[in-house]
Amino acid sequence: MRWLLKFYPPAWRRRYEAEMAALLAEQHAGTRTVVDLIRGATDAWIIGPRGPFGGLEMWLAALAYASTFLVMAVVRRLAPPEWPWETIAQLVFWSLFIVLTAWRARQPWSQVAPRAPRRGSVR
């Protein structure tokens, strides 16, 4: 099972690989352990050392918009020309924007901790 640890990011392996290898050596590893290690590696790549998604959230949003644009282009080719395409496109893209923004705002890592007042500042 130690080979599954190679799926984890390098920063994670530097910090936890020896401990995790010792745990894997102590216990019987079954299918559930394999699935859990793969899920953990995926989670470690997404959350990473810089917080959830690291710098991926912009890429994920760009990917969501690009894939939506591609789907809209294909549907536009297949659908009748009298459909109100400007309205449909705006509805789809604004809905995606609202969903992504609401999702981002609800994540705990996006909350900014209040700063302590400076010495001598007047409130």
PDB file of N, CA, C and O in Angstrom, residues 46-47 50-62 65 95-113:
ATOM      1  N   ILE A  46      -6.365  19.062  -3.774  1.00  0.00           N
ATOM      2  CA  ILE A  46      -7.323  20.169  -3.885  1.00  0.00           C
ATOM      3  C   ILE A  46      -7.104  21.182  -2.776  1.00  0.00           C
ATOM      4  O   ILE A  46      -7.035  22.380  -3.013  1.00  0.00           O
ATOM      5  N   ILE A  47      -6.989  20.712  -1.536  1.00  0.00           N
ATOM      6  CA  ILE A  47      -6.831  21.641  -0.415  1.00  0.00           C
ATOM      7  C   ILE A  47      -5.409  22.160  -0.352  1.00  0.00           C
ATOM      8  O   ILE A  47      -5.193  23.352  -0.261  1.00  0.00           O
ATOM      9  N   ARG A  50      -1.618  25.612   0.734  1.00  0.00           N
ATOM     10  CA  ARG A  50      -2.011  27.023   0.714  1.00  0.00           C
ATOM     11  C   ARG A  50      -3.491  27.217   1.005  1.00  0.00           C
ATOM     12  O   ARG A  50      -4.053  28.240   0.690  1.00  0.00           O
ATOM     13  N   GLY A  51      -4.133  26.217   1.560  1.00  0.00           N
ATOM     14  CA  GLY A  51      -5.555  26.339   1.849  1.00  0.00           C
ATOM     15  C   GLY A  51      -6.346  25.657   0.765  1.00  0.00           C
ATOM     16  O   GLY A  51      -5.809  25.215  -0.252  1.00  0.00           O
ATOM     17  N   PRO A  52      -7.649  25.543   0.971  1.00  0.00           N
ATOM     18  CA  PRO A  52      -8.477  24.857  -0.014  1.00  0.00           C
ATOM     19  C   PRO A  52      -8.335  25.454  -1.406  1.00  0.00           C
ATOM     20  O   PRO A  52      -8.386  26.661  -1.569  1.00  0.00           O
ATOM     21  N   PHE A  53      -8.125  24.623  -2.343  1.00  0.00           N
ATOM     22  CA  PHE A  53      -7.959  24.936  -3.763  1.00  0.00           C
ATOM     23  C   PHE A  53      -6.681  25.701  -4.059  1.00  0.00           C
ATOM     24  O   PHE A  53      -6.387  25.937  -5.211  1.00  0.00           O
ATOM     25  N   GLY A  54      -5.904  26.106  -3.077  1.00  0.00           N
ATOM     26  CA  GLY A  54      -4.673  26.830  -3.352  1.00  0.00           C
ATOM     27  C   GLY A  54      -4.927  27.914  -4.361  1.00  0.00           C
ATOM     28  O   GLY A  54      -5.617  28.869  -4.102  1.00  0.00           O
ATOM     29  N   GLY A  55      -4.398  27.782  -5.536  1.00  0.00           N
ATOM     30  CA  GLY A  55      -4.677  28.724  -6.611  1.00  0.00           C
ATOM     31  C   GLY A  55      -5.622  28.146  -7.641  1.00  0.00           C
ATOM     32  O   GLY A  55      -5.783  28.703  -8.711  1.00  0.00           O
ATOM     33  N   LEU A  56      -6.235  27.009  -7.320  1.00  0.00           N
ATOM     34  CA  LEU A  56      -7.071  26.326  -8.294  1.00  0.00           C
ATOM     35  C   LEU A  56      -8.443  26.953  -8.492  1.00  0.00           C
ATOM     36  O   LEU A  56      -9.073  26.721  -9.505  1.00  0.00           O
ATOM     37  N   GLU A  57      -8.928  27.740  -7.515  1.00  0.00           N
ATOM     38  CA  GLU A  57     -10.305  28.197  -7.658  1.00  0.00           C
ATOM     39  C   GLU A  57     -10.516  29.048  -8.898  1.00  0.00           C
ATOM     40  O   GLU A  57     -11.554  28.965  -9.541  1.00  0.00           O
ATOM     41  N   MET A  58      -9.536  29.853  -9.282  1.00  0.00           N
ATOM     42  CA  MET A  58      -9.677  30.646 -10.509  1.00  0.00           C
ATOM     43  C   MET A  58      -9.690  29.734 -11.731  1.00  0.00           C
ATOM     44  O   MET A  58     -10.439  29.956 -12.669  1.00  0.00           O
ATOM     45  N   TRP A  59      -8.860  28.704 -11.709  1.00  0.00           N
ATOM     46  CA  TRP A  59      -8.835  27.771 -12.834  1.00  0.00           C
ATOM     47  C   TRP A  59     -10.127  26.977 -12.918  1.00  0.00           C
ATOM     48  O   TRP A  59     -10.621  26.696 -14.010  1.00  0.00           O
ATOM     49  N   LEU A  60     -10.681  26.606 -11.766  1.00  0.00           N
ATOM     50  CA  LEU A  60     -11.945  25.875 -11.768  1.00  0.00           C
ATOM     51  C   LEU A  60     -13.080  26.751 -12.301  1.00  0.00           C
ATOM     52  O   LEU A  60     -13.931  26.285 -13.060  1.00  0.00           O
ATOM     53  N   ALA A  61     -13.096  28.015 -11.901  1.00  0.00           N
ATOM     54  CA  ALA A  61     -14.121  28.932 -12.409  1.00  0.00           C
ATOM     55  C   ALA A  61     -13.953  29.119 -13.916  1.00  0.00           C
ATOM     56  O   ALA A  61     -14.932  29.111 -14.675  1.00  0.00           O
ATOM     57  N   ALA A  62     -12.706  29.280 -14.372  1.00  0.00           N
ATOM     58  CA  ALA A  62     -12.453  29.436 -15.807  1.00  0.00           C
ATOM     59  C   ALA A  62     -12.877  28.180 -16.567  1.00  0.00           C
ATOM     60  O   ALA A  62     -13.467  28.270 -17.653  1.00  0.00           O
ATOM     61  N   TYR A  65     -16.686  28.160 -16.790  1.00  0.00           N
ATOM     62  CA  TYR A  65     -17.164  29.078 -17.819  1.00  0.00           C
ATOM     63  C   TYR A  65     -16.854  28.565 -19.223  1.00  0.00           C
ATOM     64  O   TYR A  65     -17.693  28.642 -20.120  1.00  0.00           O
ATOM     65  N   SER A  95     -26.227  32.906 -13.967  1.00  0.00           N
ATOM     66  CA  SER A  95     -26.557  31.865 -12.985  1.00  0.00           C
ATOM     67  C   SER A  95     -25.289  31.168 -12.507  1.00  0.00           C
ATOM     68  O   SER A  95     -25.108  30.935 -11.304  1.00  0.00           O
ATOM     69  N   LEU A  96     -24.406  30.844 -13.441  1.00  0.00           N
ATOM     70  CA  LEU A  96     -23.136  30.216 -13.076  1.00  0.00           C
ATOM     71  C   LEU A  96     -22.313  31.143 -12.187  1.00  0.00           C
ATOM     72  O   LEU A  96     -21.736  30.717 -11.185  1.00  0.00           O
ATOM     73  N   PHE A  97     -22.277  32.410 -12.520  1.00  0.00           N
ATOM     74  CA  PHE A  97     -21.546  33.386 -11.709  1.00  0.00           C
ATOM     75  C   PHE A  97     -22.114  33.447 -10.286  1.00  0.00           C
ATOM     76  O   PHE A  97     -21.371  33.432  -9.305  1.00  0.00           O
ATOM     77  N   ILE A  98     -23.421  33.493 -10.163  1.00  0.00           N
ATOM     78  CA  ILE A  98     -24.054  33.564  -8.840  1.00  0.00           C
ATOM     79  C   ILE A  98     -23.770  32.302  -8.035  1.00  0.00           C
ATOM     80  O   ILE A  98     -23.444  32.368  -6.841  1.00  0.00           O
ATOM     81  N   VAL A  99     -23.867  31.145  -8.669  1.00  0.00           N
ATOM     82  CA  VAL A  99     -23.607  29.886  -7.968  1.00  0.00           C
ATOM     83  C   VAL A  99     -22.158  29.824  -7.493  1.00  0.00           C
ATOM     84  O   VAL A  99     -21.879  29.482  -6.335  1.00  0.00           O
ATOM     85  N   LEU A 100     -21.206  30.152  -8.365  1.00  0.00           N
ATOM     86  CA  LEU A 100     -19.793  30.112  -7.980  1.00  0.00           C
ATOM     87  C   LEU A 100     -19.484  31.134  -6.888  1.00  0.00           C
ATOM     88  O   LEU A 100     -18.727  30.855  -5.960  1.00  0.00           O
ATOM     89  N   THR A 101     -20.058  32.316  -6.979  1.00  0.00           N
ATOM     90  CA  THR A 101     -19.816  33.342  -5.968  1.00  0.00           C
ATOM     91  C   THR A 101     -20.414  32.941  -4.629  1.00  0.00           C
ATOM     92  O   THR A 101     -19.775  33.099  -3.580  1.00  0.00           O
ATOM     93  N   ALA A 102     -21.632  32.407  -4.637  1.00  0.00           N
ATOM     94  CA  ALA A 102     -22.268  31.968  -3.394  1.00  0.00           C
ATOM     95  C   ALA A 102     -21.488  30.812  -2.765  1.00  0.00           C
ATOM     96  O   ALA A 102     -21.287  30.771  -1.551  1.00  0.00           O
ATOM     97  N   TRP A 103     -21.028  29.896  -3.607  1.00  0.00           N
ATOM     98  CA  TRP A 103     -20.242  28.772  -3.097  1.00  0.00           C
ATOM     99  C   TRP A 103     -18.954  29.276  -2.459  1.00  0.00           C
ATOM    100  O   TRP A 103     -18.578  28.871  -1.373  1.00  0.00           O
ATOM    101  N   ARG A 104     -18.286  30.189  -3.142  1.00  0.00           N
ATOM    102  CA  ARG A 104     -17.014  30.731  -2.638  1.00  0.00           C
ATOM    103  C   ARG A 104     -17.221  31.475  -1.327  1.00  0.00           C
ATOM    104  O   ARG A 104     -16.413  31.374  -0.406  1.00  0.00           O
ATOM    105  N   ALA A 105     -18.309  32.221  -1.216  1.00  0.00           N
ATOM    106  CA  ALA A 105     -18.565  33.006  -0.007  1.00  0.00           C
ATOM    107  C   ALA A 105     -18.882  32.115   1.189  1.00  0.00           C
ATOM    108  O   ALA A 105     -18.638  32.507   2.329  1.00  0.00           O
ATOM    109  N   ARG A 106     -19.406  30.934   0.944  1.00  0.00           N
ATOM    110  CA  ARG A 106     -19.778  30.046   2.045  1.00  0.00           C
ATOM    111  C   ARG A 106     -18.620  29.200   2.555  1.00  0.00           C
ATOM    112  O   ARG A 106     -18.748  28.531   3.577  1.00  0.00           O
ATOM    113  N   GLN A 107     -17.497  29.205   1.875  1.00  0.00           N
ATOM    114  CA  GLN A 107     -16.363  28.393   2.287  1.00  0.00           C
ATOM    115  C   GLN A 107     -15.667  29.029   3.487  1.00  0.00           C
ATOM    116  O   GLN A 107     -15.473  30.233   3.523  1.00  0.00           O
ATOM    117  N   PRO A 108     -15.268  28.214   4.467  1.00  0.00           N
ATOM    118  CA  PRO A 108     -14.671  28.777   5.680  1.00  0.00           C
ATOM    119  C   PRO A 108     -13.344  29.483   5.428  1.00  0.00           C
ATOM    120  O   PRO A 108     -13.002  30.411   6.130  1.00  0.00           O
ATOM    121  N   TRP A 109     -12.602  29.059   4.402  1.00  0.00           N
ATOM    122  CA  TRP A 109     -11.310  29.699   4.161  1.00  0.00           C
ATOM    123  C   TRP A 109     -11.472  31.094   3.566  1.00  0.00           C
ATOM    124  O   TRP A 109     -10.530  31.857   3.530  1.00  0.00           O
ATOM    125  N   SER A 110     -12.663  31.432   3.096  1.00  0.00           N
ATOM    126  CA  SER A 110     -12.860  32.751   2.498  1.00  0.00           C
ATOM    127  C   SER A 110     -13.214  33.804   3.537  1.00  0.00           C
ATOM    128  O   SER A 110     -13.248  34.981   3.234  1.00  0.00           O
ATOM    129  N   GLN A 111     -13.464  33.377   4.761  1.00  0.00           N
ATOM    130  CA  GLN A 111     -13.815  34.317   5.812  1.00  0.00           C
ATOM    131  C   GLN A 111     -12.551  35.003   6.302  1.00  0.00           C
ATOM    132  O   GLN A 111     -11.569  34.359   6.622  1.00  0.00           O
ATOM    133  N   VAL A 112     -12.590  36.281   6.368  1.00  0.00           N
ATOM    134  CA  VAL A 112     -11.438  37.056   6.827  1.00  0.00           C
ATOM    135  C   VAL A 112     -11.617  37.328   8.310  1.00  0.00           C
ATOM    136  O   VAL A 112     -12.662  37.804   8.739  1.00  0.00           O
ATOM    137  N   ALA A 113     -10.597  37.016   9.067  1.00  0.00           N
ATOM    138  CA  ALA A 113     -10.661  37.264  10.507  1.00  0.00           C
ATOM    139  C   ALA A 113     -10.544  38.767  10.763  1.00  0.00           C
ATOM    140  O   ALA A 113      -9.762  39.454  10.103  1.00  0.00           O
TER     141      ALA A 113
END
